Amino acid sequence: PHRGLKEGVKVTRLAPSPTGFIHLGNLYSAFVDERLAHQSGGIFFLRIEDTDDKRFVEGAVETIVGSLDYFGIEFDEGASVEGESGEYGPYHQSRMAELYQACVKQLVQQGHAYPCFLTEEELSEIRAKQEAEKQNPGIYGRWAVSRSLSYEEIEEKLKQGVPYVVRLKSSGKTDVPAEEMDTITVSDAIRGEITMPANNMDIVILKATGIPTYHFAHVVDDHYMRTTHVVRGEEWLSSLPVHIELFGLMGWQPPVYCHTAHLMKIGEEGTKRKLSKRKDPELSLDYYRRDGYYPPAVREY
């Protein structure tokens, strides 16, 4: 159900992956999320985006919660070390598979998604051909061969147990000059109106395991958890057309996106660059805890 909050009240979320690494960017987003929510009398919750088994690290949720608590971040609902609290869960994506699958089924029924039976070898061949032809990599247009399969052909493959993923049937134009590409205009709460090419890629929305990709999962989560504002780094701007298209196809109102700037530093060579996990120990929150930085000082900085 809708949360029944007053007009202008904001619902925000922090949604890290349990990789065992909690960094300054997470903390920065958390400060913004928390202020937006609480200054408006709203809700700030923690969601764990744990659909990628390969990146999951045991004990990572405890690290996330403990690190954020150390710097004074308090959540109104969501995941915690003790479990979950709140009426809009589950707050772990791994516990929501049936909901994601139901939403994917709706898109398939409406003709907005389809099963794709391309093997890893076939995908590699397509990538090689696209590289040779200097084409954008991905499955779209003439490369999306499973798009044209008949119902009977699909049914036969399913009976044979052929593995498949489910892809979005994108509506953007393909194989046209750049000036003829469809565009979208989105109002970003920080950057104002942004006009960019519409999505024309048939991205995977459900993996062969029945688990959704991040792109689809977060759309479903933010709709059903009634998130009003999404604060995230500018590296997600390139994914915005996909997310806006998915909200539109599901018939849902997208949240207000707030794309923040990268956290930068002056590097050894004297030029400004993005903080790096590999090069910069000060990106990790453990750095500030270990060296004894006073938490309110880090928050103020």
Tab-separated table of C-alpha atoms in Angstrom:
chain	number	residue	atom	x	y	z
A	1	PRO	CA	0.000	0.000	0.000
A	2	HIS	CA	0.969	3.636	-0.274
A	3	ARG	CA	2.591	4.916	2.889
A	4	GLY	CA	-0.087	7.523	3.580
A	5	LEU	CA	2.433	10.289	4.205
A	6	LYS	CA	1.723	14.000	3.827
A	7	GLU	CA	2.545	15.756	0.565
A	8	GLY	CA	6.200	16.736	0.300
A	9	VAL	CA	7.382	14.058	2.720
A	10	LYS	CA	10.341	12.117	1.330
A	11	VAL	CA	11.102	8.393	1.537
A	12	THR	CA	14.758	7.600	0.844
A	13	ARG	CA	16.931	4.500	0.999
A	14	LEU	CA	20.518	3.405	1.189
A	15	ALA	CA	20.969	0.218	-0.828
A	16	PRO	CA	24.539	-1.143	-0.640
A	17	SER	CA	25.712	-4.541	-1.887
A	18	PRO	CA	27.127	-6.901	0.783
A	19	THR	CA	30.639	-7.036	-0.671
A	20	GLY	CA	32.444	-6.384	2.609
A	21	PHE	CA	33.578	-2.927	1.521
A	22	ILE	CA	31.710	0.117	2.852
A	23	HIS	CA	33.157	3.373	1.578
A	24	LEU	CA	33.007	7.136	1.883
A	25	GLY	CA	30.605	7.381	-1.054
A	26	ASN	CA	28.095	5.216	0.820
A	27	LEU	CA	28.434	7.479	3.851
A	28	TYR	CA	28.036	10.614	1.731
A	29	SER	CA	24.834	9.243	0.142
A	30	ALA	CA	23.583	8.176	3.571
A	31	PHE	CA	23.971	11.721	4.938
A	32	VAL	CA	22.006	13.150	2.020
A	33	ASP	CA	19.322	10.449	2.240
A	34	GLU	CA	18.941	10.867	5.981
A	35	ARG	CA	18.652	14.663	5.797
A	36	LEU	CA	16.150	14.603	2.914
A	37	ALA	CA	13.941	12.150	4.778
A	38	HIS	CA	14.106	13.495	8.292
A	39	GLN	CA	13.969	17.202	7.486
A	40	SER	CA	10.691	16.495	5.669
A	41	GLY	CA	9.298	14.203	8.379
A	42	GLY	CA	9.798	11.154	6.166
A	43	ILE	CA	11.334	7.689	6.226
A	44	PHE	CA	14.925	6.550	5.642
A	45	PHE	CA	15.489	2.795	5.245
A	46	LEU	CA	18.308	0.320	4.575
A	47	ARG	CA	17.948	-2.232	1.768
A	48	ILE	CA	20.579	-4.890	1.050
A	49	GLU	CA	21.034	-5.548	-2.676
A	50	ASP	CA	22.317	-9.119	-2.490
A	51	THR	CA	21.261	-10.673	-5.806
A	52	ASP	CA	24.872	-11.195	-6.942
A	53	ASP	CA	26.022	-14.404	-5.252
A	54	LYS	CA	29.549	-14.057	-6.634
A	55	ARG	CA	30.153	-10.795	-4.780
A	56	PHE	CA	28.500	-11.743	-1.479
A	57	VAL	CA	30.842	-11.666	1.537
A	58	GLU	CA	29.891	-13.339	4.818
A	59	GLY	CA	29.457	-10.781	7.607
A	60	ALA	CA	29.182	-7.858	5.169
A	61	VAL	CA	25.756	-6.757	6.452
A	62	GLU	CA	27.150	-6.491	9.987
A	63	THR	CA	30.059	-4.422	8.597
A	64	ILE	CA	27.670	-2.077	6.765
A	65	VAL	CA	25.359	-1.554	9.735
A	66	GLY	CA	28.229	-1.215	12.230
A	67	SER	CA	30.188	1.278	10.118
A	68	LEU	CA	27.187	3.498	9.439
A	69	ASP	CA	26.124	3.399	13.088
A	70	TYR	CA	29.648	4.472	14.115
A	71	PHE	CA	29.215	7.635	12.032
A	72	GLY	CA	25.767	8.386	13.424
A	73	ILE	CA	23.545	7.106	10.630
A	74	GLU	CA	20.187	5.908	11.965
A	75	PHE	CA	17.560	4.121	9.872
A	76	ASP	CA	13.821	4.178	10.491
A	77	GLU	CA	13.284	0.729	9.014
A	78	GLY	CA	14.949	-1.970	6.930
A	79	ALA	CA	17.765	-4.472	7.371
A	80	SER	CA	19.719	-4.666	10.611
A	81	VAL	CA	22.071	-7.028	12.432
A	82	GLU	CA	19.131	-8.404	14.461
A	83	GLY	CA	16.916	-8.927	11.390
A	84	GLU	CA	14.453	-6.587	9.695
A	85	SER	CA	12.015	-3.955	10.938
A	86	GLY	CA	9.288	-2.228	8.955
A	87	GLU	CA	6.212	-3.123	6.928
A	88	TYR	CA	7.701	-2.681	3.421
A	89	GLY	CA	10.119	-5.605	3.363
A	90	PRO	CA	11.681	-7.983	2.806
A	91	TYR	CA	14.627	-5.574	2.813
A	92	HIS	CA	17.006	-8.137	1.299
A	93	GLN	CA	16.612	-8.561	-2.465
A	94	SER	CA	17.476	-12.261	-2.204
A	95	ARG	CA	14.187	-12.808	-0.347
A	96	MET	CA	12.007	-11.221	-3.034
A	97	ALA	CA	12.475	-13.579	-5.993
A	98	GLU	CA	8.768	-14.396	-6.381
A	99	LEU	CA	7.788	-10.725	-6.590
A	100	TYR	CA	10.438	-10.016	-9.248
A	101	GLN	CA	9.358	-13.064	-11.261
A	102	ALA	CA	5.701	-11.994	-11.127
A	103	CYS	CA	6.641	-8.541	-12.461
A	104	VAL	CA	8.772	-10.071	-15.244
A	105	LYS	CA	5.849	-12.336	-16.142
A	106	GLN	CA	3.649	-9.236	-16.507
A	107	LEU	CA	6.129	-7.688	-18.958
A	108	VAL	CA	6.289	-10.922	-20.992
A	109	GLN	CA	2.485	-11.154	-21.121
A	110	GLN	CA	2.295	-7.554	-22.354
A	111	GLY	CA	4.929	-8.141	-25.048
A	112	HIS	CA	7.584	-5.973	-23.378
A	113	ALA	CA	9.998	-8.831	-22.561
A	114	TYR	CA	10.969	-12.182	-24.033
A	115	PRO	CA	13.016	-15.314	-23.277
A	116	CYS	CA	16.444	-15.282	-24.907
A	117	PHE	CA	18.201	-18.601	-25.576
A	118	LEU	CA	21.581	-17.273	-26.760
A	119	THR	CA	24.485	-19.343	-25.414
A	120	GLU	CA	27.745	-17.901	-24.058
A	121	GLU	CA	29.464	-18.964	-27.299
A	122	GLU	CA	26.842	-17.183	-29.425
A	123	LEU	CA	27.118	-14.053	-27.279
A	124	SER	CA	30.903	-14.106	-27.733
A	125	GLU	CA	30.483	-14.405	-31.511
A	126	ILE	CA	28.088	-11.445	-31.540
A	127	ARG	CA	30.547	-9.354	-29.487
A	128	ALA	CA	33.366	-10.209	-31.900
A	129	LYS	CA	31.265	-9.248	-34.943
A	130	GLN	CA	30.179	-5.979	-33.335
A	131	GLU	CA	33.785	-5.145	-32.528
A	132	ALA	CA	34.841	-5.904	-36.112
A	133	GLU	CA	32.030	-3.720	-37.485
A	134	LYS	CA	32.697	-0.967	-34.893
A	135	GLN	CA	29.119	-1.342	-33.583
A	136	ASN	CA	27.952	-0.668	-30.027
A	137	PRO	CA	28.221	-3.859	-27.964
A	138	GLY	CA	25.020	-5.442	-26.710
A	139	ILE	CA	21.868	-7.250	-27.784
A	140	TYR	CA	19.621	-4.991	-29.857
A	141	GLY	CA	18.148	-4.729	-33.359
A	142	ARG	CA	19.430	-7.451	-35.676
A	143	TRP	CA	21.537	-8.970	-32.890
A	144	ALA	CA	18.440	-9.749	-30.807
A	145	VAL	CA	17.690	-13.004	-32.644
A	146	SER	CA	15.424	-14.486	-29.931
A	147	ARG	CA	13.007	-11.585	-30.417
A	148	SER	CA	11.670	-13.183	-33.610
A	149	LEU	CA	11.047	-16.678	-32.210
A	150	SER	CA	7.454	-17.893	-32.548
A	151	TYR	CA	5.417	-19.010	-29.568
A	152	GLU	CA	5.766	-22.615	-30.745
A	153	GLU	CA	9.554	-22.339	-31.079
A	154	ILE	CA	9.808	-20.903	-27.567
A	155	GLU	CA	7.539	-23.619	-26.173
A	156	GLU	CA	9.657	-26.332	-27.810
A	157	LYS	CA	12.893	-24.932	-26.354
A	158	LEU	CA	11.339	-24.740	-22.911
A	159	LYS	CA	10.180	-28.368	-23.183
A	160	GLN	CA	13.735	-29.350	-24.112
A	161	GLY	CA	15.057	-27.576	-21.024
A	162	VAL	CA	17.174	-25.090	-22.975
A	163	PRO	CA	18.512	-22.473	-20.511
A	164	TYR	CA	17.312	-18.901	-21.047
A	165	VAL	CA	17.340	-15.401	-19.638
A	166	VAL	CA	14.525	-12.879	-19.950
A	167	ARG	CA	15.346	-9.703	-21.846
A	168	LEU	CA	13.581	-6.371	-22.028
A	169	LYS	CA	12.121	-5.725	-25.482
A	170	SER	CA	13.389	-2.165	-25.766
A	171	SER	CA	11.352	0.378	-27.695
A	172	GLY	CA	14.232	2.665	-28.749
A	173	LYS	CA	15.278	2.919	-32.401
A	174	THR	CA	18.288	0.920	-33.574
A	175	ASP	CA	20.481	1.101	-36.684
A	176	VAL	CA	19.725	4.792	-37.238
A	177	PRO	CA	22.056	7.829	-37.301
A	178	ALA	CA	22.695	9.488	-33.947
A	179	GLU	CA	20.563	12.500	-34.866
A	180	GLU	CA	17.539	10.215	-35.432
A	181	MET	CA	17.811	8.423	-32.085
A	182	ASP	CA	14.896	8.734	-29.679
A	183	THR	CA	15.626	10.864	-26.611
A	184	ILE	CA	14.218	11.194	-23.127
A	185	THR	CA	14.195	14.203	-20.810
A	186	VAL	CA	14.388	13.585	-17.080
A	187	SER	CA	14.229	16.160	-14.294
A	188	ASP	CA	17.110	15.471	-11.907
A	189	ALA	CA	16.737	17.121	-8.495
A	190	ILE	CA	20.392	18.230	-8.547
A	191	ARG	CA	21.214	18.715	-12.237
A	192	GLY	CA	17.878	19.990	-13.562
A	193	GLU	CA	16.531	18.725	-16.871
A	194	ILE	CA	18.713	16.117	-18.570
A	195	THR	CA	18.115	15.075	-22.177
A	196	MET	CA	19.789	11.860	-23.316
A	197	PRO	CA	19.306	9.025	-25.843
A	198	ALA	CA	16.483	6.633	-24.995
A	199	ASN	CA	17.389	3.025	-24.230
A	200	ASN	CA	17.562	0.738	-27.257
A	201	MET	CA	19.266	-2.258	-25.636
A	202	ASP	CA	17.463	-5.516	-24.860
A	203	ILE	CA	19.069	-5.815	-21.446
A	204	VAL	CA	18.725	-8.928	-19.291
A	205	ILE	CA	16.134	-8.393	-16.557
A	206	LEU	CA	15.981	-11.974	-15.243
A	207	LYS	CA	19.008	-14.274	-15.157
A	208	ALA	CA	18.901	-17.997	-15.983
A	209	THR	CA	18.845	-18.639	-12.220
A	210	GLY	CA	15.494	-16.846	-11.891
A	211	ILE	CA	17.182	-13.970	-10.028
A	212	PRO	CA	16.756	-10.437	-11.440
A	213	THR	CA	19.536	-8.125	-12.508
A	214	TYR	CA	20.146	-4.958	-10.489
A	215	HIS	CA	18.472	-2.789	-13.129
A	216	PHE	CA	15.131	-4.549	-12.778
A	217	ALA	CA	15.283	-5.384	-9.067
A	218	HIS	CA	15.780	-1.804	-7.921
A	219	VAL	CA	12.840	-0.601	-10.033
A	220	VAL	CA	10.516	-3.152	-8.405
A	221	ASP	CA	11.930	-2.432	-4.934
A	222	ASP	CA	11.621	1.335	-5.160
A	223	HIS	CA	8.050	1.076	-6.427
A	224	TYR	CA	6.775	-1.311	-3.766
A	225	MET	CA	8.779	0.244	-0.953
A	226	ARG	CA	7.353	3.614	-2.079
A	227	THR	CA	10.729	5.341	-2.395
A	228	THR	CA	10.225	8.967	-3.427
A	229	HIS	CA	13.862	10.080	-3.911
A	230	VAL	CA	16.909	8.077	-5.042
A	231	VAL	CA	20.316	9.581	-4.245
A	232	ARG	CA	23.165	7.960	-6.187
A	233	GLY	CA	26.464	8.786	-7.868
A	234	GLU	CA	26.754	10.232	-11.350
A	235	GLU	CA	28.174	6.922	-12.664
A	236	TRP	CA	24.525	5.766	-12.768
A	237	LEU	CA	23.477	8.497	-15.209
A	238	SER	CA	24.204	6.235	-18.192
A	239	SER	CA	21.714	3.670	-16.807
A	240	LEU	CA	18.954	6.235	-16.306
A	241	PRO	CA	17.242	5.620	-19.710
A	242	VAL	CA	16.895	1.907	-18.879
A	243	HIS	CA	15.422	2.619	-15.457
A	244	ILE	CA	12.982	5.234	-16.761
A	245	GLU	CA	11.853	2.838	-19.515
A	246	LEU	CA	11.267	0.029	-17.009
A	247	PHE	CA	9.178	2.262	-14.730
A	248	GLY	CA	7.127	3.368	-17.742
A	249	LEU	CA	6.517	-0.172	-19.026
A	250	MET	CA	5.397	-1.323	-15.584
A	251	GLY	CA	3.011	1.648	-15.422
A	252	TRP	CA	4.702	3.102	-12.334
A	253	GLN	CA	5.742	6.625	-11.383
A	254	PRO	CA	9.558	6.764	-11.113
A	255	PRO	CA	11.127	8.330	-8.023
A	256	VAL	CA	12.935	11.641	-8.190
A	257	TYR	CA	16.559	10.864	-9.066
A	258	CYS	CA	19.350	12.890	-7.456
A	259	HIS	CA	22.723	12.206	-9.103
A	260	THR	CA	25.567	13.472	-6.943
A	261	ALA	CA	29.087	14.359	-8.072
A	262	HIS	CA	32.000	11.963	-7.653
A	263	LEU	CA	34.184	12.260	-4.549
A	264	MET	CA	37.491	13.527	-5.948
A	265	LYS	CA	41.057	14.054	-4.767
A	266	ILE	CA	44.246	15.619	-6.084
A	267	GLY	CA	46.372	12.664	-7.197
A	268	GLU	CA	50.132	12.199	-7.017
A	269	GLU	CA	50.519	13.697	-10.491
A	270	GLY	CA	48.736	16.873	-9.354
A	271	THR	CA	45.510	16.316	-11.307
A	272	LYS	CA	42.036	15.812	-9.914
A	273	ARG	CA	40.669	12.278	-10.124
A	274	LYS	CA	37.932	10.096	-8.661
A	275	LEU	CA	38.713	8.339	-5.373
A	276	SER	CA	39.695	4.758	-6.130
A	277	LYS	CA	39.170	1.540	-4.140
A	278	ARG	CA	42.490	0.240	-5.467
A	279	LYS	CA	44.662	3.335	-4.907
A	280	ASP	CA	43.153	5.252	-2.006
A	281	PRO	CA	42.876	3.757	1.505
A	282	GLU	CA	40.904	6.852	2.594
A	283	LEU	CA	37.922	5.711	0.504
A	284	SER	CA	37.195	2.954	3.033
A	285	LEU	CA	35.321	3.870	6.216
A	286	ASP	CA	37.602	1.480	8.101
A	287	TYR	CA	40.421	3.954	7.439
A	288	TYR	CA	38.733	6.633	9.590
A	289	ARG	CA	37.772	4.195	12.350
A	290	ARG	CA	41.227	2.611	12.486
A	291	ASP	CA	43.082	5.970	12.548
A	292	GLY	CA	40.774	7.335	15.243
A	293	TYR	CA	39.043	10.165	13.376
A	294	TYR	CA	36.307	11.676	15.523
A	295	PRO	CA	32.995	10.555	13.828
A	296	PRO	CA	31.257	13.978	13.976
A	297	ALA	CA	34.390	15.516	12.373
A	298	VAL	CA	34.145	13.104	9.434
A	299	ARG	CA	30.428	13.858	9.147
A	300	GLU	CA	31.030	17.621	9.141
A	301	TYR	CA	33.884	17.321	6.616
